[in-house]
Short mmCIF file of C-alpha atoms and ligand atoms in Angstrom, two decimals:
data_model
loop_
_atom_site.label_atom_id
_atom_site.label_comp_id
_atom_site.label_asym_id
_atom_site.label_seq_id
_atom_site.Cartn_x
_atom_site.Cartn_y
_atom_site.Cartn_z
CA MET A 25 0.00 0.00 0.00
CA GLU A 26 2.76 2.42 1.02
CA LYS A 27 4.66 1.56 -2.13
CA PHE A 28 1.56 2.22 -4.19
CA VAL A 29 1.05 5.60 -2.54
CA GLU A 30 4.71 6.52 -3.03
CA GLY A 31 4.44 5.44 -6.67
CA LYS A 32 1.38 7.64 -7.21
CA ARG A 33 3.08 10.51 -5.45
CA LEU A 34 6.04 10.28 -7.81
CA GLU A 35 3.73 9.97 -10.78
CA ILE A 36 1.79 13.06 -9.75
CA LYS A 37 5.00 14.97 -9.09
CA SER A 38 6.35 14.16 -12.54
CA LEU A 39 3.03 15.18 -14.12
CA THR A 40 3.05 18.45 -12.19
CA ASP A 41 6.69 19.06 -13.16
CA ARG A 42 5.85 18.41 -16.77
CA ASP A 43 2.83 20.67 -16.58
CA SER A 44 4.77 23.55 -15.04
CA PHE A 45 7.50 22.99 -17.63
CA ARG A 46 4.89 23.23 -20.38
CA ARG A 47 3.42 26.38 -18.86
CA ASP A 48 6.87 28.00 -18.54
CA PHE A 49 7.64 27.04 -22.10
CA LEU A 50 4.41 28.52 -23.46
CA GLY A 51 4.89 31.68 -21.40
CA ASN A 52 8.44 32.12 -22.66
CA LEU A 53 7.40 31.36 -26.20
CA ALA A 54 4.58 33.91 -26.15
CA HIS A 55 7.04 36.49 -24.86
CA GLU A 56 9.66 35.61 -27.48
CA LEU A 57 7.13 36.02 -30.27
CA LYS A 58 5.37 39.05 -28.83
CA THR A 59 8.44 41.24 -28.42
CA PRO A 60 9.64 41.29 -32.05
CA LEU A 61 6.09 41.23 -33.36
CA PHE A 62 5.16 44.40 -31.47
CA THR A 63 8.39 46.01 -32.64
CA VAL A 64 7.50 45.31 -36.26
CA GLN A 65 3.94 46.49 -35.73
CA GLY A 66 5.17 49.70 -34.06
CA TYR A 67 7.41 50.62 -36.98
CA ILE A 68 4.79 49.81 -39.59
CA LEU A 69 2.17 51.95 -37.81
CA THR A 70 4.60 54.84 -37.47
CA LEU A 71 5.43 54.61 -41.16
CA MET A 72 1.74 54.57 -42.05
CA GLU A 73 1.11 57.60 -39.89
CA GLY A 74 3.45 59.68 -42.02
CA ALA A 75 7.05 58.64 -41.37
CA VAL A 76 6.97 57.01 -44.80
CA ASN A 77 7.30 60.44 -46.41
CA ASP A 78 10.74 61.05 -44.97
CA LYS A 79 13.25 59.08 -47.01
CA GLN A 80 15.84 58.71 -44.26
CA ILE A 81 13.42 57.75 -41.51
CA ARG A 82 11.65 55.40 -43.90
CA MET A 83 14.81 53.37 -44.48
CA LYS A 84 15.72 53.35 -40.79
CA TYR A 85 12.30 52.11 -39.72
CA LEU A 86 12.07 49.54 -42.48
CA ASP A 87 15.48 48.26 -41.46
CA ARG A 88 14.37 47.94 -37.82
CA ALA A 89 11.11 46.25 -38.80
CA ASN A 90 13.12 43.84 -40.90
CA LYS A 91 15.36 43.02 -37.90
CA GLY A 92 12.22 42.17 -35.93
CA VAL A 93 11.06 39.87 -38.70
CA GLU A 94 14.49 38.22 -38.79
CA ARG A 95 14.22 37.52 -35.08
CA LEU A 96 10.80 35.98 -35.53
CA VAL A 97 12.15 33.81 -38.32
CA ALA A 98 15.07 32.66 -36.11
CA VAL A 99 12.73 31.67 -33.26
CA ILE A 100 10.33 29.84 -35.59
CA LYS A 101 13.17 27.98 -37.33
CA ASP A 102 14.61 26.78 -34.02
CA LEU A 103 11.16 25.84 -32.70
CA ASP A 104 10.57 23.88 -35.85
CA MET A 105 13.84 22.06 -35.27
CA ILE A 106 13.03 21.29 -31.62
CA SER A 107 9.62 19.95 -32.59
CA LYS A 108 11.14 17.78 -35.32
CA LEU A 109 13.77 16.47 -32.90
CA GLU A 110 11.07 15.62 -30.37
CA ASN A 111 8.62 14.16 -32.86
CA ASP A 112 10.96 11.58 -34.29
CA GLY A 113 11.65 10.63 -30.65
CA MET A 114 15.10 11.92 -31.53
CA LYS A 115 15.88 8.93 -33.73
CA ILE A 116 19.63 8.77 -34.08
CA ASN A 117 20.90 7.41 -37.39
CA PHE A 118 24.34 6.18 -36.47
CA GLU A 119 26.91 6.18 -39.21
CA VAL A 120 30.66 6.37 -39.42
CA PHE A 121 32.17 9.62 -40.65
CA ASN A 122 35.28 11.77 -40.39
CA ILE A 123 34.41 14.55 -37.97
CA LEU A 124 37.29 16.75 -39.19
CA GLU A 125 35.64 16.91 -42.59
CA LEU A 126 32.34 17.92 -40.98
CA ILE A 127 34.07 20.66 -38.97
CA GLN A 128 35.70 21.96 -42.17
CA ASN A 129 32.27 22.05 -43.86
CA VAL A 130 30.88 24.16 -41.03
CA PHE A 131 33.94 26.46 -41.22
CA ASP A 132 33.24 26.94 -44.93
CA LEU A 133 29.53 27.63 -44.30
CA PHE A 134 30.26 30.37 -41.78
CA GLU A 135 33.44 31.85 -43.22
CA MET A 136 31.59 34.98 -44.36
CA LYS A 137 29.80 35.47 -41.07
CA ALA A 138 33.13 35.15 -39.23
CA LYS A 139 34.86 37.54 -41.62
CA LYS A 140 32.27 40.20 -40.90
CA ARG A 141 33.49 40.28 -37.30
CA ASN A 142 37.06 39.56 -38.36
CA ILE A 143 37.08 36.28 -36.47
CA THR A 144 39.29 33.42 -37.63
CA LEU A 145 37.97 29.87 -37.64
CA GLN A 146 40.73 27.30 -37.35
CA PHE A 147 41.71 23.80 -36.23
CA ASP A 148 43.81 23.42 -33.07
CA LYS A 149 46.54 21.61 -35.05
CA VAL A 150 47.34 19.97 -38.38
CA TYR A 151 45.69 16.56 -38.45
CA GLU A 152 47.56 13.85 -40.31
CA PHE A 153 44.77 11.30 -40.09
CA PRO A 154 40.97 11.40 -40.22
CA VAL A 155 39.05 11.17 -36.94
CA PHE A 156 36.31 8.61 -37.51
CA VAL A 157 33.31 8.78 -35.20
CA LYS A 158 30.01 6.93 -35.01
CA ALA A 159 27.05 9.31 -34.69
CA ASP A 160 24.21 10.98 -36.54
CA VAL A 161 26.05 13.15 -39.03
CA GLU A 162 23.23 15.68 -39.63
CA LYS A 163 22.57 16.16 -35.94
CA ILE A 164 26.24 16.52 -35.05
CA GLU A 165 26.52 19.07 -37.86
CA GLN A 166 23.71 21.02 -36.16
CA VAL A 167 25.62 20.90 -32.86
CA LEU A 168 28.79 22.19 -34.54
CA ILE A 169 26.82 24.92 -36.32
CA ASN A 170 25.19 26.14 -33.10
CA LEU A 171 28.47 26.16 -31.15
CA ILE A 172 30.56 27.73 -33.91
CA VAL A 173 27.91 30.38 -34.68
CA ASN A 174 27.79 31.25 -30.97
CA SER A 175 31.58 31.55 -30.89
CA ILE A 176 31.29 34.09 -33.71
CA LYS A 177 28.33 35.95 -32.18
CA TYR A 178 29.83 36.19 -28.71
CA GLY A 179 33.46 36.26 -29.79
CA LYS A 180 35.49 39.47 -29.69
CA PRO A 181 36.12 41.18 -33.02
CA ASN A 182 39.53 40.09 -34.37
CA GLY A 183 39.31 36.98 -32.20
CA THR A 184 39.78 33.32 -32.98
CA THR A 185 37.62 30.21 -32.75
CA ILE A 186 39.65 27.04 -32.37
CA VAL A 187 38.12 23.62 -32.93
CA GLY A 188 39.79 20.30 -32.24
CA ALA A 189 39.06 16.63 -31.64
CA GLU A 190 41.09 14.40 -29.36
CA SER A 191 40.84 11.04 -27.64
CA TYR A 192 38.94 11.24 -24.35
CA THR A 193 38.44 7.66 -23.22
CA ASN A 194 38.86 4.29 -24.93
CA GLN A 195 35.41 4.67 -26.45
CA LYS A 196 35.10 8.42 -26.89
CA PHE A 197 36.59 11.44 -28.58
CA ILE A 198 36.03 14.93 -27.27
CA VAL A 199 35.36 17.81 -29.67
CA LYS A 200 36.17 21.28 -28.35
CA VAL A 201 35.01 24.66 -29.64
CA ILE A 202 37.11 27.35 -27.98
CA ASP A 203 36.71 31.11 -28.35
CA ASN A 204 38.49 34.08 -26.80
CA GLY A 205 35.30 36.12 -26.66
CA GLU A 206 33.24 37.71 -23.94
CA GLY A 207 32.97 34.62 -21.73
CA ILE A 208 30.17 33.86 -19.28
CA LYS A 209 29.90 34.67 -15.59
CA LYS A 210 29.74 31.65 -13.26
CA ILE A 211 26.22 32.34 -12.02
CA HIS A 212 24.80 31.80 -15.51
CA LEU A 213 26.51 28.48 -16.21
CA PRO A 214 23.96 26.11 -14.59
CA ARG A 215 21.04 27.57 -16.56
CA LEU A 216 22.74 28.21 -19.87
CA PHE A 217 21.36 25.14 -21.62
CA GLU A 218 17.75 25.89 -20.70
CA ARG A 219 15.34 26.90 -23.42
CA PHE A 220 15.23 30.67 -23.92
CA TYR A 221 17.86 31.33 -21.25
CA ARG A 222 20.16 34.18 -22.17
CA VAL A 223 22.88 35.97 -20.30
CA ASP A 224 22.14 39.31 -21.88
CA GLN A 225 18.77 39.76 -23.55
CA SER A 226 19.70 42.82 -25.54
CA ARG A 227 23.06 41.44 -26.67
CA SER A 228 21.49 38.21 -27.84
CA ARG A 229 18.76 40.15 -29.60
CA GLU A 230 21.29 42.31 -31.35
CA GLN A 231 23.05 39.13 -32.48
CA GLY A 232 19.78 37.65 -33.74
CA GLY A 233 19.63 34.68 -31.39
CA SER A 234 16.50 32.71 -30.48
CA GLY A 235 17.79 31.52 -27.10
CA LEU A 236 17.18 27.94 -28.21
CA GLY A 237 20.55 27.04 -29.76
CA LEU A 238 22.20 25.53 -26.71
CA SER A 239 19.09 23.63 -25.65
CA ILE A 240 19.07 22.03 -29.11
CA VAL A 241 22.75 21.12 -28.64
CA LYS A 242 22.07 19.51 -25.26
CA HIS A 243 19.09 17.61 -26.64
CA ILE A 244 21.13 16.13 -29.49
CA ILE A 245 24.18 15.18 -27.42
CA GLU A 246 22.08 13.54 -24.71
CA ALA A 247 20.14 11.56 -27.32
CA HIS A 248 23.53 10.16 -28.38
CA ASP A 249 24.15 9.20 -24.72
CA GLN A 250 27.11 11.54 -24.68
CA ASN A 251 28.11 14.55 -22.60
CA ILE A 252 28.39 18.25 -23.10
CA LEU A 253 30.92 20.23 -21.06
CA LEU A 254 31.47 23.91 -20.59
CA LYS A 255 34.29 26.01 -19.19
CA SER A 256 34.14 29.75 -19.37
CA THR A 257 35.94 32.73 -17.91
CA TYR A 258 34.21 36.07 -18.02
CA ASN A 259 35.99 38.46 -20.38
CA LYS A 260 38.46 35.77 -21.48
CA GLY A 261 36.47 33.23 -23.44
CA SER A 262 34.57 29.96 -23.46
CA GLU A 263 35.18 26.33 -24.23
CA PHE A 264 32.16 24.25 -25.20
CA SER A 265 32.94 20.58 -25.73
CA PHE A 266 31.06 17.37 -26.34
CA THR A 267 31.97 13.71 -26.44
CA VAL A 268 31.28 11.43 -29.37
CA GLU A 269 31.66 7.68 -29.86
CA LYS A 270 34.79 6.41 -31.60
CA ALA A 271 34.20 4.32 -34.69
CA ARG A 272 35.97 1.01 -34.55
P1 ADP B 411 21.10 32.59 -28.38
O1 ADP B 411 20.15 32.39 -29.49
O2 ADP B 411 20.70 33.67 -27.43
O3 ADP B 411 22.51 32.70 -28.85
P2 ADP B 411 21.84 30.03 -27.20
O4 ADP B 411 20.97 28.98 -26.56
O5 ADP B 411 22.65 29.62 -28.37
O6 ADP B 411 20.91 31.24 -27.51
O7 ADP B 411 22.81 30.61 -26.08
C1 ADP B 411 22.28 31.01 -24.83
C2 ADP B 411 23.10 32.15 -24.24
O8 ADP B 411 24.39 31.66 -23.87
C3 ADP B 411 23.39 33.30 -25.20
O9 ADP B 411 22.34 34.24 -25.20
C4 ADP B 411 24.69 33.87 -24.65
O10 ADP B 411 24.40 34.77 -23.61
C5 ADP B 411 25.38 32.65 -24.04
N1 ADP B 411 26.46 32.09 -24.91
C6 ADP B 411 26.34 31.04 -25.77
N2 ADP B 411 27.51 30.77 -26.38
C7 ADP B 411 28.40 31.67 -25.90
C8 ADP B 411 29.81 31.93 -26.13
N3 ADP B 411 30.53 31.19 -26.99
N4 ADP B 411 30.39 32.93 -25.43
C9 ADP B 411 29.68 33.68 -24.55
N5 ADP B 411 28.36 33.49 -24.29
C10 ADP B 411 27.73 32.50 -24.95
#
């Protein structure tokens, strides 16, 4: 009887937890959508009320409205990804691939974005051999994209992002993404991987973030039964790393 009661208690607790999680999520989501939407609406109304006649103001307001739309698009894209990840029960399609090649692809994809802030993307050393891992190549690419894009967004201009892969245990490699950017204060570290959590709302907004990137990373790495690690020193830089299974 006692066991039954304890079982029910746990069940109810997990349902309540899930329910409050869902409520928090919906609340955050509404806020995330509302803020840029009202910004866009504000600029459009001001333009309609006459600002449209002034050429300089017109361009400025259209540019700001466009930034709001870009933010909405970023949030929707990431939400779409989270919902896809959750709907396929995060099915992991394991295959063997060379992770150095994947890192190089992501470097190539974001070369322009990095150049705009004069940030260099590079490997930690010259690799003589491929590093073969066993994982879901598309999902690990998403992880690398989110971490490397963050290193550019929160990196210092003229800085460097260094990526490397090394042996961690007999079964695992560790992939590290290191930047010498703004770093993160200790108090934020425990909550950083939560959905919509941001250190600096305005900074993230200015960088066009949805606040979902790191929660997507955590989701993917945990579905692989691997770990994500983070070291960061405020004003010095951050090191995000994750483990991945060695191919044998
Ligand atoms: P966002 O869309 O805001 O970038 P993320 O989930 O990717 O959302 O990141 C959450 C927060 O973590 C960011 O808003 C930023 O404050 C912080 N952050 C992430 N990566 C870095 C980094 N490389 N350096 C400093 N801060 C970072």
